[in-house]
Amino acid sequence: MEEIEIPSSAEAPSEVRGSEASGRLAGASEWGRTIEGIRTASPFHANAWIEAAAAHTGAQVLRWMMLSGEEPIGGCPLYLMRRRGLRLLASPAPGSSAMYSGPVWKDLDALKESTRLRHLEALADDLDDLAARARAQVIMLRLAPESRDVRPFLWRGYSPRIRYTYRVRLDRAEDDLLGSFSRTARQLVRKAASVFRIREGAPEDGRAIFDLLRRRFEAQGLRTVLSKAYIDSVLRGLGPGRSRVLVAERDSRLSNAIVTLSTDVREYWWIGFKGDDTSAGSSELLLWEAMRRARGTGKTSFELIGAEDPRLIEFKAKFNPDLWRCYELVRGRGLGRPALLMRRRTRSD
Amino acid sequence: MLLGYDGPDATVGIPVFLSRRLGFRLVLSPPRGYGIPFLGPLFRIRTAERELTRYLRGREFVKAFLSDARIGRTSIAHLSLGPWLVDVRPYLDAGFQVRPRYTYYLDLAGGHDALRAGMHKRLRNRLKGEASRFTIREGSPDDVEWVLDSVHARYEEKGREMRVPRDYLAHLARALPTGVLRTFVAESDGRLASGSVCLNHRGTLFGWLGMHRPDPSHPFANEVLLDGILSWASSSGYARFDLMGANTPGVAHFKTGFNPRLDTYADATRIPFPVRVVRDLARTRAG
């Protein structure tokens, strides 16, 4: 999409209101320094992800930074794009295969409630203002589980949708972790360990892994939004310290694989597929191995992204994860309103 | 009251209120207009329950609920699900629209001094300056009438009808065990300035009815009363005070001064397709 110049606001709404919180657009370097200091930030907030996602989806990136005085206290990556004839301001970018993104804050929950709520209201006002300046007709936010309070957005007319994800706690002994899995999962892991060899993926595995991904989606009558170039770009950008590819080999042939992304505290299962008959148990073994390795590098939790698809709930629930709620918020402006009404009708009928 | 059984054991219960609207059956839990923020199902939880068991149990409940002849798949259902129910996926899968709702609570374990220290500085200073103008005491039955009158007056001011019947509180006071309903009032110069009817349940005090916009001559009566209630509750051994509701901006901002914590519950509504069509047509005609 051709880059749109966003006219600057004479005064940001947060300044007009007199809130101690304000916001502005930031460059990549400042963004990177700010996000690095936020424990709750996900890989989907990293510059490498943002740039790869923008290139893959054709979106224009807007790095919105929240400030208290002059000090950065949070950030919200936004993507401006056209979809079905409408201009959309979104976080994350649709089609980027990120379940959520949205704002992240430094220690928001440690603030007194009155300040915390005012910060959230300042952000909601600023996003409205930014959407108006960008002439976006739809605003769509998928928030991380840590964003529990969506009232400021509800008060401004956003429609909420409740979503879920799963997280497995890693802050316990390895035996306790394995012992918390269902008996079926433990049996599958044990059996698969005698059949498959697990190793770190090498660059030359990339094509085979992508073909496996495409075949598994096609077998289910689905099409993946991912391209090999996009996956490569994300892995290259994040680097080996923030990403991991594990493959399962059987008789020296690649049978299954997973890709995880990570921060200092959490590893996220980004790409993976249910095993077919010849690779039964390999998905469970790969996930167990990924959790073991994440635990070994000090991560305190492992996210099995997404807990809504009934086909996958039974698979993921075997690892006895904790259920986390997250929110999707959508609002239409102008022509966006009837378009969203049609979308809601189509989804609910 | 509907109960679900696993063999001989009751494992889930939900109080349900049935009526009719536009020719359709209306299924409510809780009933509207009686100041009950949430009800919905209560499950008997076994310790160390695994995630898959919890999920399947929730799914089975919703399926059985909608299949019950007294509920019916063509009914309009509105359930307000308590904060204990994190997983609303079975309701989403069954076609309910689910909306997050919020309430505030205060942890009383640290005592009144800790609560005061946590409050917004402006509120703390206001309380220091205003508290001596009021006497806080437990209310009499006449005071309960005064609270109800003030709540009704506030609704009328806003052009809304308060549906809580006047004899509802009297009926509750007779039906509930002694001490479950407690009324507190703030008096100044011998006149009532603010009041609150509270509910007491298992170590939590709920600020249920009252504390609507006070007389302009006593603009801070509500803050002083609430602070007084917190002082009484923390010294009386209560663990928690539930501020009951944080969903409208004005009310939420008032309560934030006390530095409460946020809790989440959810409203789940299911409107069958024919009813949605009638509703949307009516809205279109209304313009």
XYZ file of C-alpha atoms in Angstrom:
636
model
C 0.000 0.000 0.000
C 1.251 3.442 -0.867
C 2.539 5.111 2.279
C 0.050 7.574 3.719
C 1.267 10.732 5.362
C -0.411 11.106 8.724
C -1.103 14.791 9.391
C 0.119 15.761 12.819
C -2.477 16.687 15.387
C -2.445 20.275 16.619
C -2.721 18.832 20.108
C -2.878 15.131 20.966
C -6.126 14.346 22.813
C -4.152 13.215 25.830
C -2.517 16.655 26.025
C -5.879 18.389 25.733
C -7.253 16.313 28.556
C -4.333 17.180 30.780
C -3.519 13.587 31.519
C 0.004 12.867 32.646
C -0.006 10.191 29.948
C 0.484 11.167 26.324
C 1.464 9.477 23.084
C 3.303 9.978 19.826
C 4.750 8.085 16.888
C 8.249 6.669 17.415
C 11.084 5.452 15.215
C 12.426 1.918 15.190
C 15.444 2.567 17.450
C 13.485 4.277 20.189
C 10.815 1.571 19.889
C 13.380 -1.206 20.231
C 14.922 0.350 23.366
C 11.485 0.817 24.963
C 10.147 -2.667 24.179
C 13.341 -4.313 25.419
C 12.543 -2.997 28.902
C 8.952 -4.321 29.018
C 8.689 -7.833 30.443
C 5.181 -8.405 29.107
C 6.145 -7.621 25.489
C 5.760 -10.571 23.099
C 7.833 -11.429 19.996
C 5.028 -9.710 18.039
C 6.186 -6.381 19.516
C 9.788 -6.765 18.378
C 11.084 -4.592 15.515
C 12.112 -7.684 13.536
C 8.575 -9.050 13.663
C 6.984 -5.685 12.898
C 9.122 -5.142 9.815
C 8.623 -8.673 8.501
C 4.854 -8.528 9.120
C 4.536 -5.158 7.402
C 6.437 -6.368 4.343
C 4.406 -9.607 4.184
C 1.002 -7.905 4.494
C 1.805 -4.717 2.587
C 0.969 -2.574 5.619
C 2.371 0.775 6.698
C 3.790 0.598 10.225
C 2.976 3.140 12.908
C 4.862 2.621 16.171
C 2.702 4.371 18.762
C 4.570 5.119 21.980
C 2.898 5.970 25.293
C 4.715 8.422 27.583
C 4.500 9.688 31.129
C 6.036 13.116 30.917
C 8.995 12.437 28.649
C 9.525 8.847 29.751
C 8.287 6.033 27.479
C 5.953 3.761 29.453
C 4.569 1.585 26.685
C 4.043 0.982 23.013
C 1.403 -0.212 20.594
C 2.470 -1.342 17.101
C -0.149 -0.378 14.503
C -0.545 -1.362 10.882
C -2.351 0.765 8.343
C -3.618 -1.175 5.322
C -6.466 -1.585 2.867
C -8.757 -4.597 3.091
C -11.889 -5.140 0.991
C -11.962 -1.513 -0.082
C -11.703 -0.136 3.464
C -8.766 1.484 5.221
C -7.941 -0.505 8.340
C -5.849 0.459 11.370
C -4.982 -2.773 13.163
C -2.756 -4.388 15.747
C -1.558 -6.997 14.805
C -1.645 -6.918 11.004
C -4.308 -9.313 9.659
C -2.615 -12.078 7.706
C 0.604 -11.945 9.730
C -0.224 -15.052 11.789
C 0.046 -13.235 15.128
C -2.769 -14.020 17.514
C -2.388 -10.759 19.353
C -0.331 -7.631 19.707
C -1.830 -4.354 20.886
C -0.400 -2.164 23.651
C 2.227 -3.249 26.172
C 3.063 -1.200 29.250
C 5.833 -0.944 31.772
C 4.357 -1.880 35.157
C 0.843 -0.613 34.444
C -0.693 -2.817 37.127
C 1.673 -1.418 39.763
C 0.113 2.038 39.374
C -2.746 3.308 41.498
C -6.075 2.496 39.888
C -6.993 6.091 39.063
C -3.698 6.614 37.211
C -3.861 3.235 35.501
C -7.380 3.929 34.171
C -6.405 7.395 32.980
C -3.429 5.950 31.057
C -5.750 3.496 29.273
C -8.240 6.253 28.449
C -5.432 8.418 27.098
C -4.386 5.588 24.771
C -7.967 4.961 23.615
C -8.405 8.669 22.780
C -5.070 8.835 20.996
C -5.887 5.793 18.865
C -9.194 7.397 17.874
C -7.337 10.561 16.909
C -4.719 8.632 14.961
C -7.413 6.660 13.119
C -9.133 9.929 12.197
C -5.896 11.458 10.918
C -5.125 8.300 8.927
C -8.736 8.261 7.634
C -9.063 4.650 8.785
C -12.610 3.313 8.560
C -12.069 0.294 10.766
C -9.943 -0.037 13.893
C -9.179 -3.604 14.977
C -7.127 -4.508 18.030
C -6.259 -7.983 19.300
C -4.905 -7.499 22.771
C -2.464 -9.655 24.707
C -3.813 -11.526 27.763
C -2.198 -8.958 30.070
C -4.620 -6.299 28.740
C -7.520 -7.284 30.975
C -9.211 -3.902 31.222
C -10.891 -2.931 27.954
C -13.482 -0.562 29.446
C -12.046 2.630 27.883
C -12.511 1.007 24.474
C -16.022 -0.260 25.305
C -16.935 3.273 26.451
C -15.820 4.563 23.054
C -18.072 2.153 21.163
C -15.729 -0.736 20.359
C -17.362 -4.160 20.011
C -15.555 -6.807 22.046
C -14.934 -10.450 21.231
C -13.578 -12.722 23.930
C -10.763 -15.045 22.840
C -8.492 -17.494 24.624
C -4.976 -18.843 24.664
C -3.135 -21.479 26.690
C 0.033 -21.110 28.778
C 1.973 -23.896 30.451
C 3.915 -22.973 33.575
C 7.567 -23.917 33.354
C 8.612 -22.693 36.799
C 8.699 -26.164 38.385
C 10.849 -29.266 38.298
C 10.998 -31.051 34.956
C 9.453 -34.217 36.387
C 6.578 -32.193 37.851
C 6.027 -30.540 34.487
C 5.829 -33.865 32.634
C 3.752 -35.316 35.461
C 1.165 -32.550 35.004
C 0.415 -33.694 31.441
C -2.433 -36.117 30.786
C -1.595 -39.822 30.844
C -2.196 -39.956 27.078
C 0.312 -37.161 26.460
C 2.927 -38.819 28.683
C 2.479 -42.164 26.918
C 2.712 -40.536 23.477
C 5.890 -38.677 24.452
C 7.501 -41.854 25.790
C 6.532 -43.927 22.762
C 7.541 -41.249 20.241
C 10.935 -40.797 21.925
C 11.813 -44.353 20.873
C 10.779 -43.717 17.264
C 11.806 -40.151 16.450
C 15.041 -38.223 16.808
C 14.644 -34.546 17.748
C 17.221 -32.024 16.605
C 17.503 -28.282 16.050
C 16.446 -27.288 12.528
C 19.111 -26.222 10.049
C 18.709 -23.651 7.227
C 18.535 -26.456 4.675
C 15.435 -27.834 6.434
C 13.478 -24.677 5.568
C 12.012 -25.847 2.257
C 11.030 -29.279 3.639
C 9.373 -27.714 6.674
C 7.409 -25.248 4.574
C 6.247 -28.014 2.205
C 5.122 -30.027 5.225
C 3.177 -27.014 6.508
C 1.495 -26.445 3.151
C 0.562 -30.143 2.766
C -0.930 -30.357 6.234
C -3.090 -27.273 5.641
C -4.203 -28.586 2.252
C -5.112 -31.931 3.787
C -7.593 -30.011 5.969
C -8.967 -27.991 3.076
C -7.247 -24.842 4.357
C -4.753 -22.384 2.951
C -1.914 -20.978 5.015
C -1.361 -17.193 5.102
C 2.341 -17.815 5.595
C 4.960 -17.836 2.859
C 8.432 -19.368 3.091
C 9.928 -15.921 2.559
C 7.927 -14.542 5.502
C 8.901 -17.357 7.847
C 12.556 -16.979 6.825
C 12.352 -13.226 7.348
C 10.914 -13.580 10.861
C 13.483 -16.199 11.895
C 16.369 -14.233 10.392
C 15.196 -10.997 12.009
C 14.616 -12.414 15.479
C 17.728 -14.557 15.346
C 18.584 -17.862 17.050
C 18.321 -16.304 20.510
C 14.643 -15.449 20.007
C 13.496 -18.282 17.755
C 13.837 -22.030 17.594
C 13.136 -24.660 14.972
C 12.907 -28.255 16.122
C 12.491 -31.165 13.717
C 11.482 -34.764 14.327
C 13.215 -37.309 12.111
C 12.138 -40.878 11.555
C 14.497 -43.194 9.727
C 16.617 -40.115 8.903
C 13.680 -38.420 7.137
C 12.021 -35.229 8.312
C 8.612 -36.185 9.656
C 7.427 -33.203 11.683
C 8.628 -29.793 12.900
C 7.714 -26.853 15.099
C 8.820 -23.235 15.184
C 8.799 -21.268 18.436
C 9.527 -17.615 19.129
C 10.594 -16.265 22.490
C 11.194 -13.373 24.839
C 13.235 -13.441 28.053
C 10.360 -14.985 30.014
C 8.163 -16.909 27.604
C 8.377 -19.175 24.566
C 5.512 -19.184 22.044
C 4.536 -22.080 19.784
C 4.176 -20.229 16.458
C 4.103 -22.920 13.752
C 3.272 -26.565 14.173
C 0.934 -29.218 12.920
C -0.846 -32.248 14.235
C 0.942 -35.398 13.309
C -0.487 -37.708 10.660
C -0.518 -41.492 11.017
C 3.173 -41.859 10.240
C 4.195 -39.152 12.689
C 1.816 -39.950 15.558
C 3.190 -38.724 18.854
C 5.832 -36.549 17.201
C 3.902 -33.304 17.874
C 3.655 -34.140 21.563
C 7.352 -35.069 21.662
C 8.376 -31.865 19.840
C 6.348 -29.723 22.225
C 7.723 -31.511 25.265
C 11.261 -31.046 23.958
C 10.606 -27.347 23.216
C 9.246 -26.851 26.740
C 12.253 -28.616 28.271
C 14.651 -26.414 26.330
C 12.679 -23.238 27.098
C 12.735 -24.144 30.777
C 16.456 -24.746 30.535
C 17.001 -21.197 29.263
C 15.052 -19.661 32.131
C 11.645 -19.170 30.538
C 8.816 -19.308 33.051
C 6.013 -20.209 30.661
C 5.297 -21.736 27.271
C 2.386 -20.494 25.225
C 0.315 -22.878 23.085
C -1.085 -19.978 21.092
C -4.854 -20.157 20.607
C -7.438 -22.071 22.636
C -10.644 -21.667 20.623
C -10.583 -24.171 17.802
C -12.403 -27.245 19.168
C -10.210 -29.433 16.912
C -7.109 -28.223 18.729
C -8.412 -27.733 22.270
C -8.321 -31.435 23.066
C -4.798 -31.713 21.683
C -3.458 -28.706 23.625
C -5.374 -29.424 26.831
C -3.311 -32.632 27.185
C -0.475 -30.436 28.453
C -2.717 -29.196 31.288
C -2.176 -25.520 30.511
C -3.705 -22.514 32.230
C -6.444 -20.752 30.275
C -5.913 -17.069 29.576
C -8.512 -14.710 28.220
C -7.700 -12.043 25.643
C -9.850 -9.526 23.796
C -10.426 -8.480 20.225
C -11.884 -4.977 19.831
C -13.349 -3.603 16.627
C -14.846 -0.258 15.748
C -16.096 1.186 12.484
C -15.963 4.827 11.477
C -18.078 6.200 8.620
C -18.382 3.540 5.912
C -16.707 1.075 8.220
C -19.815 0.808 10.412
C -22.174 -0.880 7.912
C -19.299 -3.081 6.728
C -18.758 -4.350 10.276
C -22.501 -4.900 10.751
C -22.518 -7.119 7.655
C -19.422 -8.976 8.949
C -21.122 -9.610 12.336
C -24.319 -10.823 10.634
C -22.361 -13.170 8.382
C -20.427 -14.635 11.294
C -23.414 -15.120 13.567
C -25.978 -16.548 11.074
C -33.506 -23.755 40.243
C -31.975 -26.179 37.748
C -29.528 -28.779 38.973
C -27.208 -30.962 36.907
C -26.164 -34.410 38.117
C -23.218 -36.681 37.570
C -24.767 -39.981 38.626
C -26.362 -39.339 42.030
C -24.284 -36.223 42.764
C -25.428 -32.696 41.963
C -22.459 -30.984 40.294
C -23.925 -27.743 38.946
C -26.813 -25.438 39.822
C -28.254 -22.363 38.157
C -31.168 -20.205 39.332
C -33.264 -19.334 36.296
C -36.091 -16.820 35.965
C -38.593 -17.367 33.136
C -40.970 -14.889 31.522
C -42.170 -13.952 28.041
C -41.438 -11.039 25.683
C -42.693 -10.467 22.111
C -44.114 -13.988 22.187
C -40.737 -15.529 22.970
C -39.659 -17.192 26.181
C -37.220 -15.065 28.149
C -34.650 -16.910 30.278
C -32.747 -14.807 32.801
C -30.098 -15.465 35.425
C -30.249 -13.073 37.277
C -33.582 -11.285 36.734
C -33.222 -7.713 35.455
C -33.808 -4.682 37.599
C -33.200 -6.196 41.030
C -29.624 -4.991 41.488
C -28.069 -8.442 41.061
C -24.930 -8.073 38.926
C -24.371 -11.777 38.225
C -25.663 -15.278 38.891
C -25.333 -17.980 36.254
C -24.145 -21.518 36.978
C -22.166 -22.634 40.012
C -20.095 -25.767 39.579
C -18.909 -28.087 42.301
C -15.182 -28.116 41.624
C -12.983 -31.099 42.357
C -9.486 -30.187 43.463
C -6.660 -30.453 40.926
C -9.102 -30.618 38.030
C -7.427 -30.746 34.629
C -8.108 -28.199 31.886
C -9.750 -30.674 29.492
C -12.133 -31.860 32.214
C -13.121 -28.275 32.999
C -13.673 -27.444 29.335
C -15.763 -30.535 28.602
C -17.819 -30.026 31.749
C -18.633 -26.442 30.715
C -19.577 -27.611 27.252
C -21.837 -30.356 28.584
C -23.567 -27.886 30.881
C -24.415 -25.403 28.098
C -25.625 -28.212 25.840
C -27.840 -29.620 28.600
C -29.068 -26.138 29.563
C -30.229 -25.280 26.051
C -31.734 -28.743 25.589
C -33.828 -28.456 28.733
C -37.509 -28.285 27.792
C -38.047 -25.441 30.240
C -35.368 -23.357 28.472
C -35.705 -24.313 24.840
C -33.508 -23.457 21.903
C -35.873 -20.727 20.693
C -35.770 -18.710 23.880
C -34.005 -15.400 24.441
C -31.414 -16.096 27.123
C -29.505 -13.554 29.152
C -27.018 -14.879 31.697
C -24.642 -12.781 33.786
C -21.798 -15.147 34.584
C -19.897 -14.665 37.853
C -16.171 -13.829 38.085
C -15.450 -17.462 38.993
C -16.352 -18.499 35.426
C -13.266 -17.688 33.350
C -14.080 -20.009 30.461
C -17.005 -18.765 28.371
C -16.010 -20.712 25.246
C -18.974 -23.108 25.537
C -21.340 -20.103 25.450
C -19.551 -18.604 22.427
C -19.704 -21.975 20.657
C -23.455 -22.181 21.381
C -24.101 -18.812 19.705
C -24.124 -16.514 22.730
C -22.773 -12.963 22.374
C -20.532 -12.501 25.404
C -19.461 -9.095 26.671
C -16.915 -8.502 29.458
C -18.159 -6.662 32.543
C -16.200 -5.361 35.492
C -16.437 -4.744 39.208
C -14.087 -3.302 41.797
C -13.125 -4.731 45.171
C -10.888 -3.807 48.075
C -8.743 -6.192 50.064
C -9.320 -5.379 53.766
C -6.590 -7.609 55.231
C -4.185 -4.706 55.796
C -6.684 -2.668 57.836
C -8.130 0.806 57.402
C -4.786 2.602 57.655
C -3.446 0.621 54.699
C -6.604 1.422 52.710
C -6.206 5.131 53.440
C -2.532 5.027 52.435
C -3.478 3.447 49.086
C -6.155 6.027 48.235
C -5.645 8.851 45.768
C -3.970 11.797 47.527
C -6.828 14.156 46.685
C -9.367 11.805 48.250
C -7.229 11.291 51.333
C -6.959 15.031 51.878
C -10.677 15.477 51.284
C -11.505 12.825 53.878
C -9.209 14.504 56.399
C -11.009 17.774 55.856
C -14.594 16.473 55.660
C -14.890 13.418 57.925
C -15.478 15.452 61.081
C -18.609 17.030 59.527
C -20.405 13.657 59.464
C -21.474 10.925 61.833
C -21.381 7.432 60.357
C -23.678 4.876 61.964
C -25.631 1.747 61.198
C -29.067 2.580 59.838
C -32.566 1.832 61.106
C -35.514 0.551 58.993
C -36.538 4.210 58.442
C -33.068 4.908 57.113
C -33.477 2.055 54.612
C -36.614 3.834 53.310
C -34.575 7.031 52.987
C -31.893 5.213 50.950
C -34.511 3.749 48.623
C -36.152 7.159 48.212
C -32.807 8.731 47.284
C -32.097 5.979 44.756
C -35.541 6.417 43.188
C -35.106 10.196 43.061
C -31.785 9.810 41.275
C -33.300 7.493 38.654
C -36.146 9.970 38.085
C -33.624 12.767 37.630
C -32.051 10.742 34.827
C -35.445 10.015 33.278
C -35.152 6.318 34.021
C -37.439 3.994 35.902
C -36.032 2.075 38.798
C -37.531 -1.362 38.628
C -36.566 -2.524 42.101
C -39.923 -2.742 43.877
C -40.209 -0.777 47.085
C -41.213 -3.781 49.155
C -38.303 -5.853 47.766
C -35.883 -4.788 50.498
C -38.438 -5.373 53.226
C -39.103 -8.833 51.820
C -35.361 -9.562 51.681
C -34.846 -8.343 55.239
C -37.516 -10.808 56.410
C -36.288 -13.703 54.269
C -32.538 -13.450 54.828
C -30.769 -14.414 58.076
C -30.134 -11.553 60.521
C -27.074 -9.554 59.657
C -27.010 -10.314 55.933
C -28.447 -6.886 55.128
C -26.651 -4.001 56.823
C -27.416 -0.347 56.270
C -24.990 2.494 56.920
C -25.748 6.201 56.819
C -23.839 9.472 57.007
C -25.529 12.216 59.029
C -24.653 15.896 59.195
C -26.354 18.387 61.496
C -28.952 15.756 62.326
C -29.912 15.182 58.677
C -29.146 12.186 56.488
C -26.657 13.011 53.743
C -25.827 9.573 52.278
C -26.717 5.942 52.812
C -25.824 2.480 51.621
C -27.559 -0.870 51.971
C -24.836 -3.521 52.103
C -24.930 -7.290 51.834
C -22.766 -9.578 53.907
C -21.697 -12.997 52.612
C -18.831 -15.262 53.677
C -16.418 -12.549 54.765
C -17.219 -10.099 51.973
C -19.271 -6.964 52.385
C -20.991 -5.778 49.191
C -21.853 -2.102 48.731
C -25.187 -2.881 47.112
C -27.718 -0.021 46.978
C -27.345 3.658 47.599
C -24.663 6.332 47.561
C -26.255 8.096 44.628
C -25.460 11.698 43.882
C -25.648 13.505 47.198
C -27.309 16.772 48.115
C -25.190 19.686 46.812
C -24.828 20.944 50.377
C -22.904 17.734 51.180
C -20.954 17.013 47.991
C -18.494 14.598 49.650
C -20.954 12.646 51.766
C -20.566 9.501 49.646
C -16.773 9.438 50.012
C -16.978 9.943 53.780
C -19.648 7.233 54.103
C -17.698 4.708 52.033
C -14.554 5.407 54.033
C -16.560 4.902 57.225
C -17.957 1.595 55.976
C -14.445 0.428 55.090
C -13.225 1.327 58.549
C -16.088 -0.613 60.162
C -15.682 -3.613 57.827
C -11.912 -3.940 58.271
C -12.162 -3.741 62.062
C -15.068 -6.225 62.050
C -13.012 -8.951 60.404
C -14.265 -8.738 56.817
C -11.685 -9.824 54.230
C -13.055 -7.951 51.255
C -15.336 -5.101 50.253
C -16.993 -5.407 46.851
C -17.784 -2.002 45.334
C -20.273 -3.677 42.978
C -19.865 -2.300 39.496
C -17.228 -0.478 37.511
C -18.887 -0.369 34.111
C -19.901 3.245 33.633
C -17.230 5.954 33.409
C -18.591 8.284 36.118
C -19.096 5.531 38.666
C -15.753 3.918 37.828
C -13.846 7.194 38.240
C -15.476 7.840 41.609
C -14.444 4.405 42.841
C -10.864 4.584 41.530
C -10.079 7.124 44.245
C -10.167 4.247 46.760
C -7.536 2.348 44.708
C -9.551 -0.847 44.279
C -8.644 -3.929 42.266
C -10.481 -4.932 39.135
C -12.401 -8.159 38.713
C -14.077 -9.404 35.554
C -17.328 -11.178 34.862
C -19.377 -11.526 31.671
C -22.832 -11.004 30.194
C -23.872 -13.766 27.800
C -26.888 -13.160 25.560
C -28.450 -15.481 23.047
C -31.086 -14.112 20.711
C -32.569 -16.564 18.182
C -32.387 -15.481 14.559
C -36.128 -14.674 14.100
C -36.024 -12.403 17.161
C -32.889 -10.661 15.875
C -34.716 -9.943 12.601
C -37.713 -8.457 14.461
C -35.395 -6.439 16.694
C -33.347 -5.074 13.785
C -36.501 -4.141 11.842
C -37.853 -2.309 14.893
C -34.533 -0.461 15.272
C -34.504 0.494 11.599
C -38.053 1.873 11.839
C -37.149 3.785 14.986
C -34.403 5.357 12.861
